[in-house]
Amino acid sequence: MKKTTHQHSLEQLVSLCKRRGFVFPSSEIYSGLTAVYDFGPYGVELLNNIKAYWWKSMTQLRDDIIGLDSAIFMSPKVWEASGHVKNFSDPLTECKKCHTRLRLDSLLEEAGITADEKMSEEEINQIFTDNKEKIKCPVCGAQDLTPGKKFNLLVHSNLGNFTSDWTKDPTYLRGETCQGIYVNFKNVLDSTRMKIPFGIAQIGKAFRNEITARQFIFRTREFEQMEMQYFVKPGDDHQYYEEWKKIRWQFYLDLGISPDNLRWFKHQNLAFYAQEAYDIEYRFPFGFKEVEGLHARGDYDLTQHSKFSGQDLSYLDPLTNQKFIPHVVETSAGAGRIFLAVLNEAYQEEELEKGSRLVLKLNPQLAPIKIAVFPLLRNKPELVKKAREVYDLLKLNWRCEFDDNGNIGKRYRRQDEIGTPYCVTIDFDSLEKACVTVRHRDTMKQEIIEIVKLLDFFSKKNLK
Ligand code: ATP
């Protein structure tokens, strides 16, 4: 009997990611760049599959949602209108002993004290003063932290500014992708036949000067968001908000995440314009944390952009002739956080009769490689030739990998660790009987399949 262990640490995930080419620290040969990561050969496939899964479910399968890819750089006015220049900040504190910079709201929360990054500087410092004896520097243990000071998270650049004091007039790297959706609302209305209610979806990079960058790819300074803004008639917000809560929850179950590892978190401290805000949280090795936010934002964003741009961003209902600024229900997920959740969920160590194995039981649709093809022996040209033929046949339809390195057992272990659902081995029987051995990742069972039936066999496996 095999025994399965689901308990593992973040360090074990980080180690697998490095060893098997999922995630590397950015610029590693120069000692890395804090809170920035690169996705390696298998990581990019997994990430692309997660994004494709989201994109398909949010656009292709929905008649009421269309896509967009807006630029990372936007007019600085966008960020004034959205409130980011003034308010997009976290409370920064510094340890007076070791000079580590930390987020005060996170430190308070970790000590079990209710706090929120949206609180004003005065509010959060009052809570800090009341609980000073409970808050220590997590690095050196000193109980000597400075009061919190709001630190703006927008990343600045000198794009298009050729003066030496460009810092006074920066262009920002976008802090969230949804602003690109708001500012294109009118363009989309004018160029398509979308009628309210409808949504605009976008996947893209966002940048934040995060103060505390810990927990691997959970919190990075460059990351990817998958956001959808759903525009509704004022008053319909709650109904659509409830619908989107159900749809977004189901998305995580469809990815293969156990409902035991998911929960809702209701925000109590809402922005003044927000009507409702919940997060979907996943149980990471370091506890339950946000993977996606769902926000009922009212008409705040379109109203602000109407005011600041002087453009009319209202909608004229063709049936009732009513004119109004649509309200927005937003779903906002992080691709990197989902990547980490999916990896954590799939990671299993199994005790076998002989030895043990580490296997990623990924949803096959997300697996970086769908099928690995092996010639039994690399020094038998006739086996290698046949295996190449099979590989060339399969790779037209699925992401495959050809591997003739080491013994078969080792090749299986390698594919298990990257989550490949099927391995196909070509042996001497294959030459005689035109058949192959297909090995299943999860059960390790093997079955013989005729080569002419392979395409049909894998077509039924829901691999993408
Ligand atoms: P947090 O409270 O963890 O800082 P947030 O509430 O600021 O997150 P949102 O602004 O709602 O996050 O962004 C939507 C989604 O974008 C988040 O649910 C998360 O998945 C992702 N995200 C936000 N910041 C980061 C980051 N620094 N690194 C990776 N993903 C992020």
Coordinates of C-alpha atoms and ligand atoms in Angstrom, one line a residue:
M1 CA 0.0 0.0 0.0
K2 CA 1.2 3.5 -0.7
K3 CA 1.1 6.2 2.0
T4 CA 0.6 9.8 1.0
T5 CA 1.9 12.8 2.8
H6 CA 0.4 16.3 2.1
Q7 CA 2.4 18.0 4.9
H8 CA 5.2 20.0 3.5
S9 CA 6.9 23.3 4.0
L10 CA 7.3 26.3 1.8
E11 CA 11.1 25.5 1.7
Q12 CA 10.3 22.2 0.1
L13 CA 8.2 23.9 -2.6
V14 CA 10.9 26.5 -3.2
S15 CA 13.5 23.7 -3.5
L16 CA 11.4 21.8 -6.0
C17 CA 10.8 25.0 -8.0
K18 CA 14.5 25.6 -8.3
R19 CA 15.6 22.0 -8.9
R20 CA 13.0 21.3 -11.6
G21 CA 13.0 24.7 -13.3
F22 CA 9.7 26.2 -12.2
V23 CA 10.9 29.4 -10.5
F24 CA 14.3 31.0 -10.2
P25 CA 15.2 34.2 -8.2
S26 CA 15.6 37.0 -10.6
S27 CA 19.3 37.9 -11.6
E28 CA 20.5 35.1 -9.4
I29 CA 24.1 35.2 -10.6
Y30 CA 24.2 38.7 -9.1
S31 CA 22.7 37.5 -5.8
G32 CA 19.2 38.1 -6.9
L33 CA 16.8 41.1 -6.7
T34 CA 14.5 41.1 -3.7
A35 CA 10.9 40.1 -4.4
V36 CA 11.4 39.5 -8.1
Y37 CA 11.3 36.0 -9.6
D38 CA 11.7 34.4 -13.0
F39 CA 9.6 31.5 -14.2
G40 CA 11.7 28.7 -15.6
P41 CA 11.0 26.3 -18.5
Y42 CA 8.3 24.3 -16.6
G43 CA 7.1 27.3 -14.6
V44 CA 6.3 29.3 -17.7
E45 CA 4.2 26.4 -19.1
L46 CA 2.3 26.0 -15.8
L47 CA 1.8 29.8 -15.5
N48 CA 0.6 30.0 -19.1
N49 CA -1.8 27.1 -18.5
I50 CA -3.3 28.8 -15.5
K51 CA -3.7 32.1 -17.4
A52 CA -5.2 30.2 -20.4
Y53 CA -7.6 28.4 -18.1
W54 CA -8.8 31.7 -16.5
W55 CA -8.9 33.5 -19.9
K56 CA -11.1 30.7 -21.4
S57 CA -13.5 30.6 -18.5
M58 CA -13.8 34.4 -18.3
T59 CA -14.0 35.2 -22.1
Q60 CA -14.4 32.3 -24.5
L61 CA -17.1 30.6 -22.4
R62 CA -18.9 33.9 -21.6
D63 CA -20.9 35.8 -24.2
D64 CA -21.0 38.8 -21.9
I65 CA -17.2 39.3 -21.4
I66 CA -14.6 40.5 -23.8
G67 CA -10.8 40.9 -23.4
L68 CA -8.3 43.7 -23.4
D69 CA -4.6 44.2 -23.2
S70 CA -3.8 47.7 -22.2
A71 CA -0.3 49.1 -21.8
I72 CA 1.7 49.0 -18.6
F73 CA 2.5 52.7 -18.8
M74 CA -0.5 55.1 -18.6
S75 CA -1.0 58.8 -18.3
P76 CA 0.0 59.8 -14.7
K77 CA -3.4 61.4 -14.4
V78 CA -4.9 58.0 -14.3
W79 CA -3.3 57.3 -11.0
E80 CA -4.3 60.7 -9.6
A81 CA -7.9 60.1 -10.6
S82 CA -7.9 56.6 -9.2
G83 CA -6.6 57.8 -5.8
H84 CA -3.4 55.8 -6.0
V85 CA -1.0 58.8 -5.9
K86 CA -2.6 59.9 -2.6
N87 CA -3.8 56.7 -1.0
F88 CA -2.1 53.6 -2.4
S89 CA 0.2 53.1 0.6
D90 CA 1.0 50.7 3.4
P91 CA 2.2 51.7 6.9
L92 CA 6.0 51.4 7.1
T93 CA 7.8 50.9 10.3
E94 CA 11.6 50.3 10.9
C95 CA 13.3 48.4 13.6
K96 CA 15.6 50.8 15.4
K97 CA 18.1 48.1 16.2
C98 CA 18.6 46.1 12.9
H99 CA 17.0 48.7 10.6
T100 CA 14.7 46.1 8.9
R101 CA 11.7 47.8 7.2
L102 CA 8.4 46.2 7.9
R103 CA 4.7 46.6 7.3
L104 CA 3.1 47.7 10.6
D105 CA -0.4 46.4 9.7
S106 CA 1.1 42.9 9.0
L107 CA 3.0 42.9 12.3
L108 CA -0.1 43.8 14.2
E109 CA -2.2 41.1 12.4
E110 CA 0.5 38.5 13.0
A111 CA 0.2 39.3 16.7
G112 CA -3.6 38.7 16.5
I113 CA -4.5 42.4 16.6
T114 CA -7.0 43.7 14.1
A115 CA -5.4 46.2 11.7
D116 CA -5.7 47.1 8.0
E117 CA -3.5 48.8 5.5
K118 CA -6.5 51.1 4.7
M119 CA -6.4 52.6 8.2
S120 CA -5.1 56.2 8.5
E121 CA -1.7 56.8 9.9
E122 CA -3.2 58.1 13.2
E123 CA -5.5 55.1 13.5
I124 CA -2.9 52.5 13.0
N125 CA -0.3 54.2 15.3
Q126 CA -2.9 54.4 18.0
I127 CA -3.4 50.6 17.8
F128 CA 0.4 50.2 17.8
T129 CA 0.8 52.4 20.8
D130 CA -1.9 50.5 22.7
N131 CA -0.2 47.1 21.9
K132 CA 3.5 48.1 21.8
E133 CA 4.6 45.4 24.2
K134 CA 3.2 42.7 21.9
I135 CA 5.1 43.8 18.8
K136 CA 8.6 42.6 18.1
C137 CA 11.0 42.8 15.1
P138 CA 10.7 39.4 13.5
V139 CA 14.3 39.6 12.4
C140 CA 16.2 40.5 15.6
G141 CA 13.5 40.3 18.2
A142 CA 13.9 43.9 19.4
Q143 CA 10.8 45.6 20.8
D144 CA 11.9 48.9 19.4
L145 CA 10.0 49.9 16.2
T146 CA 9.4 53.4 14.8
P147 CA 5.8 54.6 14.5
G148 CA 4.1 53.7 11.2
K149 CA 4.5 56.1 8.2
K150 CA 2.4 55.7 5.1
F151 CA 4.6 54.6 2.2
N152 CA 3.3 54.9 -1.4
L153 CA 3.5 51.6 -3.3
L154 CA 3.5 53.0 -6.9
V155 CA 6.8 52.3 -8.8
H156 CA 8.1 55.4 -10.5
S157 CA 9.9 55.7 -13.9
N158 CA 11.3 58.4 -16.1
L159 CA 9.5 57.3 -19.2
G160 CA 9.3 60.2 -21.7
N161 CA 10.9 62.6 -19.2
F162 CA 14.4 63.6 -20.2
T163 CA 15.1 66.1 -17.4
S164 CA 17.4 65.3 -14.5
D165 CA 14.6 66.0 -11.9
W166 CA 12.1 63.5 -13.4
T167 CA 11.3 62.2 -9.9
K168 CA 9.0 65.3 -9.5
D169 CA 7.0 64.3 -12.5
P170 CA 7.2 60.5 -12.8
T171 CA 5.3 58.1 -15.1
Y172 CA 4.2 55.1 -13.1
L173 CA 4.4 51.4 -13.8
R174 CA 0.8 50.4 -13.3
G175 CA -0.1 49.3 -9.8
E176 CA -3.1 47.3 -10.9
T177 CA -4.4 46.2 -14.3
C178 CA -8.0 47.3 -13.9
Q179 CA -7.3 51.0 -14.5
G180 CA -6.6 50.1 -18.1
I181 CA -10.1 48.6 -18.3
Y182 CA -11.8 51.7 -16.9
V183 CA -10.0 54.2 -19.2
N184 CA -10.9 52.0 -22.2
F185 CA -14.6 51.6 -21.2
K186 CA -15.8 54.1 -23.8
N187 CA -13.5 52.7 -26.5
V188 CA -14.9 49.2 -25.9
L189 CA -18.5 50.5 -25.9
D190 CA -18.0 52.4 -29.1
S191 CA -16.2 49.6 -30.9
T192 CA -18.3 46.5 -29.9
R193 CA -21.9 45.7 -29.4
M194 CA -21.7 45.0 -25.7
K195 CA -24.7 45.9 -23.6
I196 CA -24.9 46.2 -19.9
P197 CA -24.4 44.0 -18.0
F198 CA -21.1 43.0 -19.5
G199 CA -17.5 42.6 -18.5
I200 CA -14.0 43.4 -19.7
A201 CA -11.2 41.0 -18.7
Q202 CA -7.4 41.5 -18.8
I203 CA -4.3 39.6 -17.8
G204 CA -1.1 41.6 -17.3
K205 CA 1.8 42.7 -15.2
A206 CA 1.4 45.1 -12.2
F207 CA 4.1 46.6 -10.0
R208 CA 4.1 47.6 -6.4
N209 CA 6.9 48.7 -4.2
E210 CA 6.0 46.2 -1.5
I211 CA 7.6 46.9 1.9
T212 CA 7.9 43.4 3.2
A213 CA 8.7 40.8 0.5
R214 CA 8.6 37.4 2.0
Q215 CA 6.9 34.1 1.3
F216 CA 8.5 33.4 -2.1
I217 CA 6.3 34.3 -5.1
F218 CA 3.3 35.1 -2.8
R219 CA 4.3 38.7 -2.5
T220 CA 6.5 40.1 -5.3
R221 CA 7.2 43.6 -6.6
E222 CA 6.4 42.6 -10.2
F223 CA 3.5 40.2 -10.6
E224 CA 0.7 39.3 -12.9
Q225 CA -3.0 40.0 -12.3
M226 CA -6.1 38.5 -13.9
E227 CA -8.8 41.0 -13.5
M228 CA -12.4 41.4 -14.7
Q229 CA -14.6 44.4 -14.3
Y230 CA -18.3 43.7 -14.7
F231 CA -20.4 46.8 -15.5
V232 CA -23.9 46.7 -14.2
K233 CA -26.9 49.0 -13.8
P234 CA -26.9 50.8 -10.4
G235 CA -28.9 48.8 -8.0
D236 CA -28.1 45.4 -9.6
D237 CA -24.7 45.3 -7.9
H238 CA -25.6 42.9 -5.1
Q239 CA -27.2 40.4 -7.4
Y240 CA -24.2 40.2 -9.7
Y241 CA -21.8 40.3 -6.8
E242 CA -23.4 37.1 -5.4
E243 CA -23.3 35.5 -8.8
W244 CA -19.6 36.2 -9.2
K245 CA -18.8 34.9 -5.7
K246 CA -20.2 31.5 -6.8
I247 CA -18.4 31.5 -10.1
R248 CA -15.0 32.5 -8.7
W249 CA -15.2 29.9 -5.9
Q250 CA -16.0 27.2 -8.4
F251 CA -13.0 28.2 -10.5
Y252 CA -10.7 27.1 -7.7
L253 CA -12.5 23.8 -7.3
D254 CA -12.2 23.2 -11.1
L255 CA -8.4 23.9 -10.9
G256 CA -8.3 20.9 -8.5
I257 CA -8.1 22.8 -5.2
S258 CA -9.7 21.2 -2.2
P259 CA -12.6 23.2 -0.6
D260 CA -10.9 22.4 2.8
N261 CA -8.1 24.7 1.7
L262 CA -10.3 27.6 0.7
R263 CA -12.2 30.1 2.6
W264 CA -13.9 33.5 2.3
F265 CA -12.6 36.5 4.2
K266 CA -15.0 39.4 4.6
H267 CA -13.4 42.9 4.7
Q268 CA -14.8 45.0 7.5
N269 CA -12.8 48.2 6.8
L270 CA -14.1 49.1 3.3
A271 CA -13.0 52.0 1.1
F272 CA -15.6 54.8 1.3
Y273 CA -17.0 54.0 -2.2
A274 CA -17.0 50.2 -1.8
Q275 CA -20.2 48.3 -1.1
E276 CA -18.9 44.8 -0.5
A277 CA -15.4 43.2 -0.4
Y278 CA -14.5 39.6 0.1
D279 CA -11.3 37.7 -0.5
I280 CA -10.9 34.1 -1.5
E281 CA -8.1 32.8 0.7
Y282 CA -6.0 29.7 0.2
R283 CA -4.3 27.7 2.9
F284 CA -0.6 28.2 2.0
P285 CA 2.1 26.5 4.1
F286 CA 2.3 29.8 6.0
G287 CA -1.5 30.0 6.6
F288 CA -4.6 31.2 4.9
K289 CA -3.9 34.2 2.6
E290 CA -5.6 36.0 -0.2
V291 CA -5.5 34.7 -3.8
E292 CA -8.3 36.8 -5.2
G293 CA -10.4 39.8 -4.2
L294 CA -14.0 40.4 -5.2
H295 CA -15.1 44.0 -4.8
A296 CA -18.4 45.8 -5.5
R297 CA -16.9 49.2 -6.3
G298 CA -20.0 51.2 -7.2
D299 CA -19.5 54.0 -9.7
Y300 CA -16.4 55.3 -8.1
D301 CA -13.8 54.5 -10.8
L302 CA -15.8 55.6 -13.9
T303 CA -17.0 58.8 -12.0
Q304 CA -13.4 59.7 -11.1
H305 CA -12.1 59.1 -14.6
S306 CA -15.1 61.2 -16.0
K307 CA -14.2 64.0 -13.7
F308 CA -10.4 64.0 -14.3
S309 CA -10.5 63.4 -18.1
G310 CA -13.6 65.6 -18.8
Q311 CA -15.0 62.7 -20.9
D312 CA -18.5 61.4 -20.5
L313 CA -18.2 57.8 -19.4
S314 CA -21.9 57.2 -18.8
Y315 CA -23.9 54.6 -20.6
L316 CA -27.1 55.1 -22.5
D317 CA -29.5 52.2 -22.0
P318 CA -30.9 51.5 -25.6
L319 CA -34.1 50.0 -24.2
T320 CA -35.1 52.5 -21.5
N321 CA -33.1 55.6 -22.8
Q322 CA -31.8 56.0 -19.3
K323 CA -28.3 57.4 -18.9
F324 CA -26.2 56.4 -16.0
I325 CA -22.6 55.7 -14.8
P326 CA -22.4 51.9 -14.6
H327 CA -21.5 50.3 -11.3
V328 CA -18.6 47.8 -11.2
V329 CA -18.2 44.3 -9.7
E330 CA -14.6 43.4 -9.9
T331 CA -12.9 40.0 -9.6
S332 CA -9.1 40.3 -9.2
A333 CA -6.8 37.4 -8.9
G334 CA -3.0 37.0 -8.9
A335 CA -1.5 34.5 -11.4
G336 CA 1.6 33.9 -9.2
R337 CA -0.4 33.3 -6.1
I338 CA -2.6 30.8 -7.9
F339 CA 0.5 29.2 -9.3
L340 CA 1.8 28.7 -5.7
A341 CA -1.5 27.4 -4.5
V342 CA -1.8 24.9 -7.3
L343 CA 1.7 23.7 -6.8
N344 CA 1.2 23.4 -3.0
E345 CA -2.0 21.5 -3.6
A346 CA -0.4 19.1 -6.1
Y347 CA 2.8 18.4 -4.1
Q348 CA 2.7 14.9 -2.5
E349 CA 5.3 12.6 -1.1
E350 CA 4.3 8.9 -1.4
E351 CA 5.9 6.0 0.5
L352 CA 6.0 3.1 -2.0
E353 CA 6.8 -0.6 -1.4
K354 CA 10.3 0.2 -2.6
G355 CA 11.4 3.7 -1.6
S356 CA 9.3 6.8 -2.0
R357 CA 8.4 9.3 -4.7
L358 CA 7.6 13.0 -4.9
V359 CA 4.8 13.6 -7.3
L360 CA 2.9 16.7 -8.5
K361 CA -0.7 15.6 -8.9
L362 CA -1.6 18.5 -11.0
N363 CA -4.9 18.9 -12.9
P364 CA -3.7 17.5 -16.3
Q365 CA -5.0 20.6 -18.0
L366 CA -2.5 22.6 -16.0
A367 CA 0.5 20.2 -16.2
P368 CA 3.5 21.8 -18.0
I369 CA 4.2 18.6 -20.0
K370 CA 1.2 16.4 -20.9
I371 CA 3.1 13.4 -22.3
A372 CA 6.7 12.2 -22.0
V373 CA 8.0 9.8 -24.6
F374 CA 10.9 7.5 -23.9
P375 CA 12.8 5.0 -26.0
L376 CA 13.6 2.1 -23.6
L377 CA 17.3 2.2 -24.5
R378 CA 19.1 5.2 -26.0
N379 CA 21.7 3.1 -27.7
K380 CA 19.3 1.2 -29.9
P381 CA 18.7 3.3 -33.0
E382 CA 15.6 1.4 -34.0
L383 CA 13.9 2.2 -30.6
V384 CA 15.0 5.8 -30.7
K385 CA 13.7 6.2 -34.3
K386 CA 10.3 4.7 -33.3
A387 CA 10.1 6.8 -30.2
R388 CA 10.8 10.0 -32.3
E389 CA 8.0 9.0 -34.6
V390 CA 5.6 8.7 -31.7
Y391 CA 6.8 11.9 -30.2
D392 CA 6.5 13.8 -33.5
L393 CA 2.9 12.5 -33.8
L394 CA 1.9 13.5 -30.3
K395 CA 3.6 16.9 -30.1
L396 CA 1.3 18.3 -32.8
N397 CA -1.5 18.2 -30.3
W398 CA 0.0 18.3 -26.8
R399 CA 3.1 19.7 -25.1
C400 CA 5.4 16.6 -25.0
E401 CA 8.9 15.9 -23.9
F402 CA 11.3 13.4 -25.4
D403 CA 13.6 11.8 -22.8
D404 CA 16.3 9.1 -23.3
N405 CA 18.4 9.9 -20.3
G406 CA 19.0 7.4 -17.5
N407 CA 17.0 4.3 -16.7
I408 CA 13.2 4.3 -17.0
G409 CA 12.6 4.4 -13.3
K410 CA 14.6 7.7 -13.0
R411 CA 12.8 9.1 -16.0
Y412 CA 9.4 8.3 -14.4
R413 CA 10.5 10.0 -11.1
R414 CA 11.6 13.1 -13.0
Q415 CA 8.2 13.4 -14.9
D416 CA 6.4 12.7 -11.6
E417 CA 8.2 15.7 -10.0
I418 CA 7.0 18.0 -12.8
G419 CA 3.5 16.6 -12.8
T420 CA 3.4 14.9 -16.3
P421 CA 0.2 12.9 -16.4
Y422 CA 1.4 10.2 -18.9
C423 CA 4.7 8.6 -19.9
V424 CA 4.9 6.6 -23.2
T425 CA 7.6 4.0 -23.5
I426 CA 8.8 2.4 -26.7
D427 CA 10.4 -1.0 -26.3
F428 CA 11.1 -4.0 -28.5
D429 CA 7.4 -5.1 -28.4
S430 CA 6.6 -1.7 -29.9
L431 CA 8.7 -2.5 -32.9
E432 CA 7.1 -6.0 -33.3
K433 CA 3.5 -5.2 -32.4
A434 CA 3.3 -1.5 -33.1
C435 CA 2.2 -0.7 -29.5
V436 CA 3.5 1.3 -26.6
T437 CA 3.3 1.2 -22.8
V438 CA 1.4 4.1 -21.3
R439 CA 2.1 4.8 -17.6
H440 CA -0.3 6.8 -15.5
R441 CA 1.2 9.4 -13.1
D442 CA -1.3 9.1 -10.3
T443 CA -1.8 5.3 -10.1
M444 CA 1.6 4.3 -11.7
K445 CA -0.5 1.7 -13.6
Q446 CA 0.7 0.7 -17.0
E447 CA -1.3 -0.3 -20.1
I448 CA -0.4 -1.3 -23.6
I449 CA -1.9 0.9 -26.4
E450 CA -1.6 0.4 -30.1
I451 CA 0.3 3.3 -31.7
V452 CA -2.5 3.9 -34.2
K453 CA -4.9 4.4 -31.3
L454 CA -2.7 6.8 -29.3
L455 CA -4.2 10.0 -30.7
D456 CA -7.7 8.8 -29.9
F457 CA -6.6 7.6 -26.4
F458 CA -5.1 11.0 -25.4
S459 CA -7.9 13.0 -27.1
K460 CA -10.3 11.5 -24.5
K461 CA -8.1 12.5 -21.6
N462 CA -9.0 16.2 -21.4
L463 CA -5.4 17.4 -21.5
K464 CA -6.0 21.0 -22.3
Ligands
ATP1 P1 -2.5 42.0 -0.1 O1 -3.5 42.4 0.9 O2 -2.0 40.6 0.0 O3 -1.3 43.0 -0.3 P2 -4.2 43.3 -2.0 O4 -5.5 43.3 -1.3 O5 -3.4 44.6 -2.0 O6 -3.2 42.1 -1.5 P3 -5.4 43.5 -4.6 O7 -5.0 44.9 -4.7 O8 -6.8 43.3 -4.2 O9 -4.4 42.8 -3.5 O10 -4.9 42.7 -5.8 C1 -5.6 41.6 -6.4 C2 -4.8 40.4 -6.4 O11 -3.5 40.6 -7.0 C3 -4.5 39.8 -5.1 O12 -5.6 38.9 -4.6 C4 -3.3 39.0 -5.3 O13 -3.6 37.7 -5.8 C5 -2.6 39.8 -6.4 N1 -1.5 40.5 -5.8 C6 -1.6 41.7 -5.2 N2 -0.4 42.2 -4.7 C7 0.5 41.2 -5.1 C8 1.9 41.0 -4.9 N3 2.6 42.0 -4.3 N4 2.5 39.9 -5.3 C9 1.8 38.9 -5.9 N5 0.4 39.0 -6.1 C10 -0.2 40.1 -5.7

